[in-house]
Amino acid sequence: MQDWQLESQIIEKLSSHHVRHSGVELRLDRISKLLQALGSPDQSFKSVHIVGTSGKGSTAAFLSSILSHAGYLVGMHLSPHVVSIGERSQINGSLASLQDLYEICLATEKKFQDFQSSFFENSLALALCYFKQKQCDWAILEAGVGGRFDATNAIDSEALVLTTVGLDHTELLGDTLEEIADDKSDAIKSGQVVTSGWLQKKMQQLVNVKCQKLGSQVYHLGQQVQYQIADDQSFSVQTPLNEYEGLKTAMLGDFQIRNAVCAISVAEQLGIVLKPELLKKSLIQVTLPARMECLLRHPIVILDGAHNPDKVRASFQTLHHYNYQKLIVVMALKAGKNTDALLQEALQAADVAIFTEFAPKGLWQCQSASTLQRLAQQAFPKLTIYEEPRVKHAINLAFKQATDSDLILFCGSMYFASDVKSLWKKQSPIQTLP
């Protein structure tokens, strides 16, 4: 079979046996029983759990690169995928073989059917089986939603990274930062080493209390782990054991540097020897699709999966690294998001806004472009605003509005980013799409 056929078959087998519910059903017993039935693949390697509102994927990628440059074979499970299902089961930064994943699916499909497990649970189990098959030393596991009942929390990891805490998935995790932090910090397990990138004092104290109760050691950014960022975006890190200087990341933004510092901290806590030159090389090589990804230079085209107010704010703070005349924002938002706050963050610096709609993704539905246009016009009456529900036509409209000195930013949802990336992959430059 060709790759697209393998991909289609894998997704179908991961999706087809789950009993649909009206919303996301968070629980641990089903994934625990599934993994046991599959021979406990998660016990074949050591693992690190990455939990947070934002920055999980980047932190996982930095840590994977650090460990692989230190000589280890490292699996990495990310979600959601942007273009290929293979993104969810990477080894040393390379996407999984679709043929290998398909063959594992064939061997495990009956188990998926027996437990009626969800797509996320099945894709996690598939990744763990793949990592076991390839004899990985480590697995880096990005949580999906929250911490307490996320499927990744069924795995006993040696270390935990708490990247950020913000208002997202409030319908599942709670309406306040305190409730969300409580849920995410429930991923802390007895005896783990914990790195926390949480900067809020109340949240730090919450982590301290839980770690003390469980006998886990915590390292907070800004306390036990210090870092400084220079004007050229190079940075230095001071940990309880070492100091590292002249570090850089290929991904722009102070928030990406914080993610890299978290990865350095946890690697050191795990006893990994970090040689300065290899560490520099490991960080600068990390890139991820739809994380402030530059697709084109004239005009500048940036693709970012920012989907909550904190992420959108961080993305816009990063735009100062580019020189441009006019900012054109193209957005699609998942239904149920904090739309008013997202629009405030995304449109205050925009010259043109275009609202569109990503294709339905299982339980996740897109907010209508007409609703977003109406809300945006109320909040920003002087802004030039367009509504174009079809993504392909919204992309073409953005290019018609742009000159070579302008910047086009696609943001608002990873699912939207997936649609844009898929179209871009099929035909570029994008403005030639029919």
Coordinates of C-alpha atoms in Angstrom, one line a residue, residues 34-379:
L34 CA -5.4 -2.2 27.5
L35 CA -1.7 -1.9 28.1
Q36 CA -1.7 -4.9 30.4
A37 CA -3.4 -6.9 27.7
L38 CA -0.8 -5.8 25.2
G39 CA 2.0 -7.1 27.4
S40 CA 2.8 -3.8 29.3
P41 CA 4.9 -2.3 26.6
D42 CA 5.4 0.8 28.8
Q43 CA 7.6 -1.2 31.2
S44 CA 10.1 -1.9 28.4
F45 CA 11.8 1.5 28.8
K46 CA 12.1 4.5 31.0
S47 CA 9.8 7.4 30.4
V48 CA 9.3 11.1 31.0
H49 CA 5.8 12.6 31.3
I50 CA 5.2 16.1 29.9
V51 CA 2.1 17.9 31.3
G52 CA 0.9 21.5 30.9
T53 CA -1.4 23.9 29.1
S54 CA 1.2 25.0 26.5
G55 CA 4.7 24.0 25.5
K56 CA 4.4 20.3 25.9
G57 CA 5.3 19.3 22.4
S58 CA 8.3 21.6 22.2
T59 CA 9.6 20.5 25.6
A60 CA 9.2 16.9 24.6
A61 CA 11.1 17.5 21.3
F62 CA 13.9 19.4 23.1
L63 CA 14.3 16.5 25.7
S64 CA 14.1 13.9 23.0
S65 CA 16.9 15.6 21.1
I66 CA 19.1 16.0 24.2
L67 CA 18.8 12.4 25.1
S68 CA 19.4 11.1 21.6
H69 CA 22.5 13.3 21.3
A70 CA 23.6 11.7 24.6
G71 CA 23.5 8.3 22.9
Y72 CA 20.1 7.0 23.8
L73 CA 17.3 5.6 21.5
V74 CA 14.4 7.8 22.4
G75 CA 10.7 7.4 21.5
M76 CA 8.4 10.5 21.6
H77 CA 4.6 10.5 21.6
L78 CA 3.1 13.8 20.6
S79 CA -0.5 14.8 20.0
P80 CA -2.3 15.9 18.0
H81 CA -0.5 15.2 14.8
V82 CA -0.4 17.9 12.2
V83 CA 0.1 16.0 8.9
S84 CA 1.0 12.4 9.5
I85 CA 0.0 9.8 12.2
G86 CA 3.7 9.0 12.3
E87 CA 4.3 12.2 14.3
R88 CA 2.7 10.5 17.3
S89 CA 5.4 7.8 17.3
Q90 CA 8.8 9.3 16.6
I91 CA 12.2 7.8 17.4
N92 CA 15.2 10.1 17.7
G93 CA 13.2 12.8 15.9
S94 CA 12.2 10.6 12.9
L95 CA 8.6 9.8 12.2
A96 CA 7.5 6.2 12.6
S97 CA 7.4 3.8 9.7
L98 CA 3.7 3.7 8.6
Q99 CA 4.2 0.1 7.5
D100 CA 5.5 -0.8 11.0
L101 CA 2.6 1.0 12.6
Y102 CA 0.1 -0.7 10.3
E103 CA 1.5 -4.1 11.2
I104 CA 1.3 -3.4 14.9
C105 CA -2.3 -2.2 14.4
L106 CA -3.2 -5.5 12.7
A107 CA -1.8 -7.4 15.6
T108 CA -3.5 -5.3 18.3
E109 CA -6.8 -4.5 16.7
K110 CA -8.7 -7.2 18.6
K111 CA -7.5 -5.6 21.9
F112 CA -8.7 -2.2 20.8
Q113 CA -12.1 -3.7 20.0
D114 CA -12.3 -5.6 23.3
F115 CA -11.7 -2.5 25.4
Q116 CA -13.5 0.0 23.2
S117 CA -10.7 2.4 23.8
S118 CA -10.6 5.9 22.4
F119 CA -8.5 7.1 19.5
F120 CA -6.0 8.9 21.8
E121 CA -5.7 5.8 24.0
N122 CA -5.1 3.5 21.0
S123 CA -2.6 5.9 19.5
L124 CA -0.7 6.0 22.8
A125 CA -0.8 2.2 23.1
L126 CA 0.4 1.9 19.4
A127 CA 3.3 4.3 20.1
L128 CA 4.3 2.3 23.2
C129 CA 4.2 -1.0 21.3
Y130 CA 6.3 0.6 18.6
F131 CA 8.9 1.9 21.1
K132 CA 9.1 -1.6 22.6
Q133 CA 9.5 -3.2 19.2
K134 CA 12.4 -0.8 18.4
Q135 CA 14.0 -1.3 21.8
C136 CA 13.9 2.3 22.9
D137 CA 15.8 3.3 26.0
W138 CA 13.5 6.2 26.8
A139 CA 10.0 7.4 25.9
I140 CA 8.9 11.0 26.1
L141 CA 5.1 11.2 26.5
E142 CA 3.1 14.3 25.9
A143 CA -0.2 14.5 27.8
G144 CA -3.4 15.1 25.8
V145 CA -5.8 16.8 28.2
G146 CA -5.0 17.7 31.8
G147 CA -3.0 15.3 34.0
R148 CA -5.2 13.5 36.5
F149 CA -7.1 11.3 34.1
D150 CA -5.2 11.7 30.9
A151 CA -4.2 8.3 29.4
T152 CA -0.5 9.1 29.7
N153 CA -0.9 9.3 33.5
A154 CA -1.4 5.5 33.6
I155 CA 2.3 5.1 33.0
D156 CA 4.8 5.1 35.8
S157 CA 7.4 7.7 34.6
E158 CA 10.7 8.4 36.1
A159 CA 10.2 12.2 35.7
L160 CA 7.5 14.7 35.2
V161 CA 7.7 18.2 33.5
L162 CA 5.0 20.7 34.2
T163 CA 5.4 23.2 31.4
T164 CA 2.7 25.9 32.0
V165 CA -0.7 26.4 33.5
G166 CA -3.4 28.4 31.8
L167 CA -7.1 28.5 31.0
D168 CA -7.8 25.8 28.5
H169 CA -10.1 22.8 28.3
T170 CA -12.1 24.5 31.1
E171 CA -15.1 22.4 30.3
L172 CA -13.1 19.4 31.5
L173 CA -10.5 20.7 34.0
G174 CA -12.2 23.5 35.8
D175 CA -12.9 27.2 35.4
T176 CA -10.0 28.6 37.4
L177 CA -6.2 28.4 37.2
E178 CA -6.2 26.8 40.6
E179 CA -8.6 24.0 39.5
I180 CA -6.6 23.4 36.3
A181 CA -3.3 23.4 38.2
D182 CA -4.7 20.9 40.7
D183 CA -5.7 18.5 37.9
K184 CA -2.4 18.8 36.1
S185 CA -0.2 18.4 39.2
D186 CA -2.1 15.2 40.1
A187 CA 0.2 13.6 37.5
I188 CA 3.0 13.8 40.1
K189 CA 3.9 10.4 41.4
S190 CA 5.8 9.1 44.4
G191 CA 9.6 9.4 44.1
Q192 CA 9.6 11.2 40.7
V193 CA 11.9 14.1 39.8
V194 CA 9.7 17.0 38.8
T195 CA 10.6 20.1 36.8
S196 CA 8.1 22.9 37.0
G197 CA 7.9 25.8 34.6
W198 CA 5.0 27.3 36.5
L199 CA 5.7 30.9 37.4
Q200 CA 2.7 31.7 39.5
K201 CA 3.5 31.6 43.2
K202 CA 0.2 29.9 44.2
M203 CA 0.8 27.1 41.6
Q204 CA 4.4 26.6 42.7
Q205 CA 3.2 26.2 46.3
L206 CA 0.6 23.7 45.1
V207 CA 3.4 21.6 43.5
N208 CA 5.6 21.9 46.5
V209 CA 2.9 20.5 48.8
K210 CA 2.1 17.6 46.5
C211 CA 5.8 16.8 46.0
Q212 CA 6.5 16.9 49.7
K213 CA 3.6 14.6 50.4
L214 CA 4.8 12.1 47.7
G215 CA 8.5 12.3 48.5
S216 CA 9.2 13.8 45.0
Q217 CA 12.0 16.3 44.4
V218 CA 10.9 19.5 42.5
Y219 CA 13.0 22.0 40.6
H220 CA 11.3 25.3 39.7
L221 CA 12.4 27.6 36.9
G222 CA 13.4 30.8 38.4
Q223 CA 14.4 29.2 41.7
Q224 CA 16.5 26.0 41.7
V225 CA 17.0 26.5 37.9
Q226 CA 17.9 30.0 36.6
Y227 CA 18.3 31.2 33.1
Q228 CA 19.1 34.5 31.3
I229 CA 18.2 35.5 27.7
A230 CA 20.5 37.8 25.7
D231 CA 19.4 40.3 23.1
D232 CA 20.4 37.9 20.3
Q233 CA 18.1 35.2 21.8
S234 CA 21.1 33.1 23.1
F235 CA 20.7 32.0 26.6
S236 CA 22.5 30.6 29.6
V237 CA 21.2 28.1 32.2
Q238 CA 22.3 27.6 35.9
T239 CA 21.2 24.4 37.5
P240 CA 22.2 23.1 41.0
L241 CA 25.0 21.1 39.3
N242 CA 26.2 23.0 36.2
E243 CA 26.1 26.1 34.1
Y244 CA 25.6 26.1 30.4
E245 CA 26.2 29.2 28.2
G246 CA 25.8 30.2 24.6
L247 CA 22.7 28.1 23.9
K248 CA 20.2 28.8 21.1
T249 CA 17.0 27.3 19.7
A250 CA 15.9 27.3 16.1
M251 CA 12.3 28.0 17.3
L252 CA 11.8 31.7 18.2
G253 CA 10.3 33.1 21.3
D254 CA 11.2 33.4 25.0
F255 CA 8.6 30.7 25.7
Q256 CA 10.6 28.2 23.6
I257 CA 13.7 29.0 25.6
R258 CA 11.7 28.2 28.8
N259 CA 10.7 24.9 27.3
A260 CA 14.3 24.2 26.4
V261 CA 15.4 25.0 30.0
C262 CA 12.8 22.6 31.4
A263 CA 14.2 19.9 29.1
I264 CA 17.8 20.6 30.2
S265 CA 16.8 20.5 33.9
V266 CA 14.9 17.2 33.7
A267 CA 17.7 15.6 31.7
E268 CA 20.3 16.6 34.3
Q269 CA 18.1 15.3 37.1
L270 CA 17.9 12.0 35.4
G271 CA 21.6 11.7 35.5
I272 CA 22.3 12.3 31.8
V273 CA 25.7 13.8 31.2
L274 CA 25.2 17.0 29.2
K275 CA 28.3 17.8 27.1
P276 CA 28.2 21.5 26.2
E277 CA 28.8 21.2 22.5
L278 CA 26.4 18.3 22.1
L279 CA 23.8 20.2 24.1
K280 CA 24.1 23.2 21.8
K281 CA 23.7 20.9 18.8
S282 CA 20.7 19.1 20.2
L283 CA 18.8 22.3 20.9
I284 CA 19.4 24.1 17.6
Q285 CA 18.3 21.1 15.6
V286 CA 14.8 21.0 17.1
T287 CA 11.9 22.1 14.9
L288 CA 8.2 21.2 15.0
P289 CA 5.4 21.7 12.5
A290 CA 2.9 24.4 13.3
R291 CA 4.9 25.9 16.2
M292 CA 5.7 29.4 14.8
E293 CA 6.7 27.5 11.6
C294 CA 7.9 29.8 8.8
L295 CA 6.5 28.5 5.5
L296 CA 7.5 31.3 3.2
R297 CA 9.7 34.5 3.3
H298 CA 8.1 36.8 0.7
P299 CA 5.5 37.5 2.1
I300 CA 6.4 36.0 5.5
V301 CA 4.0 33.2 6.2
I302 CA 3.9 31.8 9.8
L303 CA 1.9 28.7 10.8
D304 CA 1.2 28.4 14.5
G305 CA -1.2 26.0 16.3
A306 CA -1.9 28.6 19.1
H307 CA -5.4 27.8 20.4
N308 CA -5.7 29.5 23.8
P309 CA -5.2 33.1 24.9
D310 CA -1.8 32.5 26.5
K311 CA -0.5 30.7 23.4
V312 CA -1.8 33.4 21.1
R313 CA -0.2 36.1 23.3
A314 CA 3.1 34.3 23.2
S315 CA 3.0 33.9 19.5
F316 CA 2.3 37.6 18.9
Q317 CA 5.1 38.5 21.2
T318 CA 7.4 36.5 18.9
L319 CA 6.4 38.4 15.8
H320 CA 8.8 41.3 16.6
H321 CA 11.6 39.1 15.3
Y322 CA 10.3 39.7 11.8
N323 CA 10.2 42.8 9.8
Y324 CA 6.9 43.4 8.0
Q325 CA 4.5 46.2 7.0
K326 CA 1.1 44.7 7.4
L327 CA -0.2 41.8 9.6
I328 CA -2.9 39.5 8.1
V329 CA -4.3 37.1 10.6
V330 CA -6.2 34.0 9.4
M331 CA -8.0 32.1 12.1
A332 CA -10.2 29.1 12.8
L333 CA -11.3 28.3 16.3
K334 CA -12.6 25.1 17.9
A335 CA -16.2 25.5 19.2
G336 CA -16.3 26.0 23.0
K337 CA -13.1 28.1 23.2
N338 CA -12.9 31.4 25.1
T339 CA -13.6 33.2 21.9
D340 CA -13.6 36.8 23.2
A341 CA -10.3 36.4 24.9
L342 CA -8.7 34.7 21.9
L343 CA -9.9 37.5 19.5
Q344 CA -8.6 40.2 21.8
E345 CA -5.2 38.7 21.8
A346 CA -5.1 37.9 18.1
L347 CA -6.6 41.0 16.6
Q348 CA -5.3 43.9 18.6
A349 CA -2.2 44.2 16.3
A350 CA -3.8 42.9 13.1
D351 CA -4.4 45.0 10.0
V352 CA -6.6 42.4 8.3
A353 CA -8.5 39.4 9.8
I354 CA -9.9 36.4 7.8
F355 CA -12.0 33.8 9.6
T356 CA -12.4 30.3 8.2
E357 CA -13.4 26.8 9.4
F358 CA -11.3 23.6 9.7
A359 CA -12.8 20.3 8.7
P360 CA -14.7 18.4 11.5
K361 CA -12.3 16.3 13.6
G362 CA -14.2 13.6 15.4
L363 CA -15.7 15.2 18.5
W364 CA -14.1 18.5 17.8
Q365 CA -16.2 21.0 15.8
C366 CA -15.2 24.4 14.4
Q367 CA -16.7 27.6 15.4
S368 CA -18.6 29.1 12.5
A369 CA -16.6 31.8 10.5
S370 CA -19.7 34.0 10.5
T371 CA -19.9 34.0 14.3
L372 CA -16.2 34.9 14.6
Q373 CA -16.6 37.7 12.0
R374 CA -19.6 39.1 13.9
L375 CA -17.8 39.0 17.3
A376 CA -14.6 40.5 15.8
Q377 CA -16.5 43.4 14.2
Q378 CA -18.1 44.2 17.5
A379 CA -14.8 44.2 19.3

